[in-house]
Tab-separated table of C-alpha atoms in Angstrom:
chain	number	residue	atom	x	y	z
F	1	MET	CA	64.452	107.921	41.020
F	2	LYS	CA	61.686	110.350	41.959
F	3	ARG	CA	58.322	108.874	42.958
F	4	ILE	CA	54.750	110.154	42.595
F	5	ALA	CA	51.583	108.746	44.153
F	6	SER	CA	48.674	108.988	41.728
F	7	ILE	CA	45.276	108.660	43.389
F	8	GLN	CA	42.368	108.507	40.923
F	9	ASP	CA	40.099	106.068	39.099
F	10	ILE	CA	40.895	103.446	36.484
F	11	SER	CA	38.743	103.379	33.346
F	12	CYS	CA	39.436	100.075	31.605
F	13	ILE	CA	38.527	101.510	28.177
F	14	GLY	CA	38.997	105.193	27.503
F	15	LYS	CA	42.022	107.355	28.050
F	16	CYS	CA	41.825	109.313	31.273
F	17	SER	CA	42.863	109.431	34.921
F	18	GLN	CA	45.272	106.609	35.852
F	19	THR	CA	45.573	105.258	32.301
F	20	ILE	CA	47.056	108.609	31.273
F	21	ALA	CA	48.948	109.498	34.452
F	22	LEU	CA	50.793	106.179	34.693
F	23	PRO	CA	52.305	106.051	31.184
F	24	ILE	CA	52.944	109.793	30.864
F	25	ILE	CA	54.667	110.308	34.208
F	26	SER	CA	56.585	107.043	33.851
F	27	ALA	CA	57.840	108.139	30.418
F	28	MET	CA	59.135	111.299	32.086
F	29	GLY	CA	61.476	109.196	34.207
F	30	ILE	CA	59.465	109.075	37.431
F	31	GLU	CA	58.209	106.050	39.341
F	32	VAL	CA	54.427	106.076	39.703
F	33	SER	CA	52.676	104.371	42.615
F	34	VAL	CA	48.914	104.138	42.113
F	35	ILE	CA	45.941	103.993	44.423
F	36	PRO	CA	42.812	103.366	42.330
F	37	THR	CA	39.739	104.960	43.883
F	38	SER	CA	37.355	103.020	41.650
F	39	ILE	CA	37.326	100.888	38.527
F	40	LEU	CA	35.048	101.534	35.565
F	41	SER	CA	34.521	99.260	32.577
F	42	ALA	CA	34.884	102.391	30.429
F	43	HIS	CA	34.911	106.089	31.161
F	44	THR	CA	31.660	107.940	31.692
F	45	MET	CA	31.168	108.975	28.067
F	46	PHE	CA	30.379	105.337	27.253
F	47	PRO	CA	26.732	104.355	27.796
F	48	GLY	CA	26.150	101.509	30.231
F	49	PHE	CA	29.556	101.650	31.924
F	50	THR	CA	30.033	99.651	35.108
F	51	TYR	CA	31.433	101.165	38.303
F	52	ASN	CA	33.028	99.502	41.309
F	53	ASP	CA	34.106	101.631	44.267
F	54	LEU	CA	37.473	100.533	45.669
F	55	ILE	CA	37.275	102.611	48.826
F	56	ASP	CA	37.657	99.502	51.003
F	57	GLU	CA	41.073	98.891	49.412
F	58	MET	CA	42.481	102.387	49.811
F	59	LYS	CA	43.287	102.392	53.526
F	60	PRO	CA	44.872	98.909	53.521
F	61	ILE	CA	47.128	100.024	50.644
F	62	MET	CA	48.098	103.143	52.563
F	63	LYS	CA	48.836	101.192	55.744
F	64	HIS	CA	50.983	98.707	53.867
F	65	TRP	CA	52.902	101.498	52.134
F	66	LYS	CA	53.557	103.068	55.528
F	67	THR	CA	55.243	99.873	56.716
F	68	LEU	CA	57.502	100.058	53.664
F	69	ASN	CA	58.677	103.550	54.652
F	70	VAL	CA	58.228	104.851	51.114
F	71	HIS	CA	58.708	108.517	50.290
F	72	PHE	CA	56.729	110.475	47.703
F	73	ASP	CA	58.175	113.487	45.920
F	74	GLY	CA	54.714	114.274	44.567
F	75	ILE	CA	51.076	113.390	45.179
F	76	LEU	CA	48.596	113.782	42.316
F	77	THR	CA	44.832	113.469	42.581
F	78	GLY	CA	42.297	113.688	39.770
F	79	TYR	CA	38.785	112.296	39.407
F	80	LEU	CA	37.716	110.823	42.736
F	81	GLY	CA	34.014	110.088	43.063
F	82	SER	CA	32.874	110.614	46.635
F	83	ILE	CA	33.421	112.649	49.776
F	84	GLN	CA	34.677	109.466	51.433
F	85	HIS	CA	37.506	109.337	48.897
F	86	ILE	CA	38.414	112.921	49.759
F	87	ARG	CA	38.565	112.071	53.463
F	88	ILE	CA	40.931	109.179	52.815
F	89	ILE	CA	43.181	111.363	50.670
F	90	GLU	CA	43.406	113.848	53.514
F	91	GLU	CA	44.611	110.959	55.678
F	92	PHE	CA	47.104	110.076	52.948
F	93	TYR	CA	48.475	113.615	53.101
F	94	ASP	CA	48.904	113.309	56.861
F	95	MET	CA	50.699	109.972	56.512
F	96	PHE	CA	53.013	110.673	53.589
F	97	THR	CA	53.541	114.396	53.043
F	98	THR	CA	56.963	115.741	53.975
F	99	ASP	CA	58.571	119.143	53.488
F	100	ASP	CA	59.704	118.210	49.973
F	101	THR	CA	56.450	116.609	48.781
F	102	THR	CA	54.567	118.549	46.108
F	103	ILE	CA	50.780	118.133	46.128
F	104	VAL	CA	48.865	118.671	42.883
F	105	VAL	CA	45.053	118.581	42.819
F	106	ASP	CA	42.921	118.526	39.686
F	107	PRO	CA	39.386	119.088	41.083
F	108	VAL	CA	37.545	117.266	38.232
F	109	PHE	CA	33.934	117.830	39.213
F	110	GLY	CA	32.407	120.013	36.506
F	111	ASP	CA	32.605	121.672	33.105
F	112	ASN	CA	30.587	123.919	30.809
F	113	GLY	CA	28.982	125.618	33.795
F	114	LYS	CA	27.620	122.422	35.378
F	115	ILE	CA	28.640	119.948	38.061
F	116	TYR	CA	29.104	116.416	36.730
F	117	THR	CA	26.383	113.835	37.278
F	118	GLY	CA	26.842	112.160	40.652
F	119	PHE	CA	28.350	115.221	42.322
F	120	ASP	CA	26.707	118.120	44.146
F	121	ASP	CA	27.557	121.366	45.937
F	122	GLU	CA	28.634	119.487	49.054
F	123	TYR	CA	31.166	117.510	47.034
F	124	ALA	CA	32.435	120.701	45.393
F	125	ASN	CA	32.946	122.274	48.838
F	126	GLU	CA	34.910	119.248	50.029
F	127	ILE	CA	37.111	119.326	46.929
F	128	LYS	CA	37.714	123.000	47.634
F	129	SER	CA	38.920	122.037	51.109
F	130	LEU	CA	41.266	119.455	49.566
F	131	CYS	CA	42.568	122.107	47.165
F	132	ASN	CA	43.451	124.302	50.112
F	133	ARG	CA	46.018	121.691	51.172
F	134	ALA	CA	47.598	121.539	47.725
F	135	HIS	CA	50.593	123.416	46.400
F	136	ILE	CA	49.141	123.535	42.884
F	137	ILE	CA	45.520	123.279	41.756
F	138	VAL	CA	44.373	123.087	38.141
F	139	PRO	CA	40.637	123.819	37.921
F	140	ASN	CA	38.900	124.615	34.656
F	141	VAL	CA	36.771	127.768	34.445
F	142	THR	CA	33.620	126.010	35.707
F	143	GLU	CA	35.376	124.505	38.711
F	144	ALA	CA	37.123	127.785	39.494
F	145	ALA	CA	33.805	129.645	39.418
F	146	ILE	CA	32.038	127.157	41.680
F	147	MET	CA	34.865	126.991	44.209
F	148	SER	CA	35.200	130.782	44.285
F	149	GLY	CA	31.457	131.338	44.698
F	150	ILE	CA	31.241	133.483	41.564
F	151	PRO	CA	28.464	132.734	39.035
F	152	TYR	CA	29.733	130.946	35.946
F	153	GLU	CA	29.781	133.048	32.779
F	154	THR	CA	29.849	131.631	29.276
F	155	ASP	CA	30.928	134.834	27.579
F	156	TYR	CA	33.658	135.865	30.006
F	157	ASP	CA	36.576	138.255	29.648
F	158	MET	CA	39.986	138.257	31.303
F	159	THR	CA	38.764	140.528	34.103
F	160	TYR	CA	36.424	137.704	35.086
F	161	ILE	CA	39.301	135.174	35.087
F	162	HIS	CA	41.407	137.445	37.276
F	163	GLU	CA	38.491	137.775	39.689
F	164	LEU	CA	38.353	133.990	39.936
F	165	LEU	CA	42.082	133.898	40.633
F	166	ASP	CA	41.744	136.548	43.345
F	167	LYS	CA	39.027	134.562	45.106
F	168	LEU	CA	40.850	131.242	44.864
F	169	THR	CA	44.132	132.756	46.040
F	170	ALA	CA	42.407	133.853	49.227
F	171	THR	CA	41.397	130.240	49.995
F	172	GLY	CA	44.942	128.989	50.510
F	173	ALA	CA	46.419	127.189	47.492
F	174	PRO	CA	49.650	129.056	46.616
F	175	ASN	CA	49.624	128.239	42.892
F	176	ILE	CA	46.370	128.300	40.910
F	177	ILE	CA	46.301	127.366	37.230
F	178	ILE	CA	42.953	127.880	35.507
F	179	THR	CA	42.827	125.718	32.401
F	180	SER	CA	40.777	125.586	29.203
F	181	ILE	CA	40.432	129.361	28.918
F	182	ARG	CA	39.153	130.615	25.572
F	183	ARG	CA	40.410	134.045	24.508
F	184	ASP	CA	39.509	135.201	21.015
F	185	ASN	CA	41.009	132.505	18.765
F	186	ASP	CA	43.302	131.067	21.416
F	187	ASN	CA	43.101	128.517	24.203
F	188	GLY	CA	45.346	128.310	27.219
F	189	ILE	CA	45.869	128.905	30.904
F	190	ILE	CA	46.166	131.817	33.286
F	191	ALA	CA	47.912	131.149	36.588
F	192	ARG	CA	48.395	133.036	39.828
F	193	LEU	CA	51.692	131.882	41.289
F	194	SER	CA	53.068	131.921	44.807
F	195	ASP	CA	55.348	134.845	44.027
F	196	GLY	CA	52.227	136.955	43.459
F	197	GLU	CA	52.694	137.200	39.712
F	198	THR	CA	50.113	136.243	37.102
F	199	PHE	CA	51.385	134.039	34.301
F	200	GLU	CA	49.540	133.197	31.104
F	201	TYR	CA	50.275	130.942	28.184
F	202	PHE	CA	48.058	130.541	25.105
F	203	ARG	CA	48.142	128.692	21.822
F	204	PRO	CA	45.847	128.857	18.770
F	205	HIS	CA	42.471	127.256	19.418
F	206	ILE	CA	42.061	123.667	18.200
F	207	ASP	CA	38.448	122.995	17.296
F	208	SER	CA	37.982	119.615	18.967
F	209	VAL	CA	36.814	118.093	22.231
F	210	PHE	CA	38.402	114.921	23.570
F	211	HIS	CA	38.050	113.189	26.899
F	212	GLY	CA	41.265	113.209	28.950
F	213	THR	CA	43.010	116.348	27.699
F	214	GLY	CA	42.917	117.810	31.212
F	215	ASP	CA	44.456	114.631	32.608
F	216	LEU	CA	47.190	114.824	29.982
F	217	PHE	CA	47.984	118.436	30.866
F	218	THR	CA	48.029	117.813	34.623
F	219	SER	CA	50.099	114.632	34.365
F	220	THR	CA	52.682	116.366	32.171
F	221	LEU	CA	52.783	119.413	34.439
F	222	THR	CA	53.272	117.270	37.529
F	223	GLY	CA	56.004	115.188	35.925
F	224	ALA	CA	57.877	118.285	34.767
F	225	LEU	CA	57.759	119.835	38.227
F	226	ILE	CA	58.983	116.687	39.940
F	227	ARG	CA	61.841	116.415	37.437
F	228	GLY	CA	62.938	119.851	38.669
F	229	LEU	CA	61.665	122.310	36.090
F	230	ASP	CA	60.302	125.617	37.357
F	231	ILE	CA	56.573	126.109	37.286
F	232	ARG	CA	56.481	128.446	34.282
F	233	THR	CA	58.563	126.113	32.138
F	234	SER	CA	56.450	123.184	33.316
F	235	ILE	CA	53.256	124.953	32.277
F	236	ARG	CA	54.625	125.748	28.821
F	237	LEU	CA	55.796	122.185	28.319
F	238	ALA	CA	52.408	120.773	29.395
F	239	VAL	CA	50.366	123.160	27.237
F	240	ASP	CA	52.573	122.584	24.195
F	241	TYR	CA	52.480	118.817	24.604
F	242	THR	CA	48.710	118.731	25.037
F	243	ALA	CA	48.241	120.885	21.929
F	244	LEU	CA	50.659	118.729	19.930
F	245	THR	CA	48.787	115.586	20.951
F	246	LEU	CA	45.446	117.090	19.942
F	247	GLU	CA	46.862	118.072	16.560
F	248	ARG	CA	48.405	114.639	16.015
F	249	THR	CA	45.146	112.932	16.994
F	250	LEU	CA	43.162	114.948	14.459
F	251	GLN	CA	45.662	114.041	11.750
F	252	ASN	CA	44.899	110.370	12.356
F	253	ASN	CA	41.712	109.599	10.440
F	254	THR	CA	41.268	106.351	12.374
F	255	HIS	CA	41.571	107.853	15.856
F	256	ASN	CA	39.098	106.733	18.471
F	257	TRP	CA	36.401	109.207	19.433
F	258	TYR	CA	36.853	108.563	23.138
F	259	GLY	CA	40.416	109.779	23.686
F	260	ILE	CA	43.527	111.439	22.354
F	261	ASP	CA	46.419	109.546	20.768
F	262	PHE	CA	49.008	110.376	23.411
F	263	GLU	CA	50.748	107.046	22.774
F	264	THR	CA	52.086	108.378	19.475
F	265	THR	CA	53.464	111.598	20.960
F	266	ILE	CA	55.324	110.200	23.978
F	267	PRO	CA	58.652	110.392	22.066
F	268	ASP	CA	57.979	114.105	21.509
F	269	LEU	CA	57.321	114.572	25.220
F	270	ILE	CA	60.587	112.860	26.134
F	271	ASN	CA	62.511	115.011	23.643
F	272	ASN	CA	60.922	118.225	24.905
F	273	LEU	CA	61.573	117.312	28.524
F	274	THR	CA	65.169	116.351	27.760
F	275	SER	CA	65.713	119.693	26.032
F	276	ALA	CA	64.238	121.635	28.955
F	277	LEU	CA	66.368	119.730	31.460
F	278	ALA	CA	69.471	120.347	29.337
F	279	THR	CA	68.733	124.068	29.390
F	280	LEU	CA	68.366	123.940	33.157
F	281	SER	CA	71.648	122.022	33.460
F	282	ALA	CA	73.442	124.578	31.287
F	283	LEU	CA	72.159	127.389	33.485
F	284	THR	CA	73.388	125.530	36.554
F	285	GLN	CA	76.871	125.230	35.100
F	286	CYS	CA	77.028	128.842	33.923
F	287	ASP	CA	75.316	130.549	36.841
F	288	PRO	CA	74.376	128.475	39.891
F	289	ARG	CA	72.444	131.363	41.390
F	290	GLY	CA	70.381	131.751	38.223
F	291	ALA	CA	69.546	128.062	38.227
F	292	LEU	CA	68.530	128.334	41.856
F	293	LEU	CA	66.059	131.048	40.945
F	294	LEU	CA	64.508	128.701	38.376
F	295	THR	CA	64.234	125.692	40.674
F	296	ARG	CA	63.195	127.244	43.980
F	297	THR	CA	59.528	127.072	43.044
F	298	ILE	CA	59.519	123.288	43.302
F	299	SER	CA	59.884	123.419	47.083
F	300	LYS	CA	56.930	122.714	49.314
F	301	LYS	CA	55.423	126.184	49.397
F	302	PHE	CA	56.709	127.392	46.029
F	303	PRO	CA	58.394	130.492	47.514
F	304	SER	CA	58.729	133.644	45.503
F	305	LYS	CA	61.588	134.014	43.076
């Protein structure tokens, strides 16, 4: 069974970070090993939440794992909290990354043109450095603008998004997926992939805002990649599943305001993943070279097709 290390916080109430990554990636047939960076009584949209930094536990966990000689097919990081956390994750990369380990970084430090409370420009620069060691990064428009050094624009066009991609490509990450892009009446992603091509995928805009949708997208994307799907198929699956979950949540009149109802859509995710894997298997049987072209992008550097 494939294994992913998920390094991010635990919010005891609220659906985000580890409490999304663990069930979603597990449902996709992948073992998830977690390192919690901190524990919150509830996520940060709840007033009066408590916060306990677990930084003193991170290195002992890593050292113990090293004695177990475990291997990770993927490493996923999301919301962290401090520069010290970033430093430890860099050590984790040095200890556990091999040629077939895929590193995915969701920067999670800002939105709507602003850096989140508790972070600053220094933190954003350190996250940018962490992103440069990743094979895939998934910033939103705000995070992409800050890391690229381009002023954030509210009323942007696609030329602006491509400028962000150009700047971020030059920093080192081979695959950049900018999320939460609004274009006319659609929402979606635009990605610059390691083969030099730009890939975009949009769906009709859903007029809602829920905490954790980015975590859902990134967790699904990471799981799909580790299961062996190519990056384009993985993006489509993750966007479609996130949109489906938003729609299903809005249909539930008793849904909680603080998170999306991903629990109800996990069967849909499993069915969609199974279908995509069956298609890949059929291609392998009919044309091994064609299947190779689809799966090559899951290697360490995501080489061109």
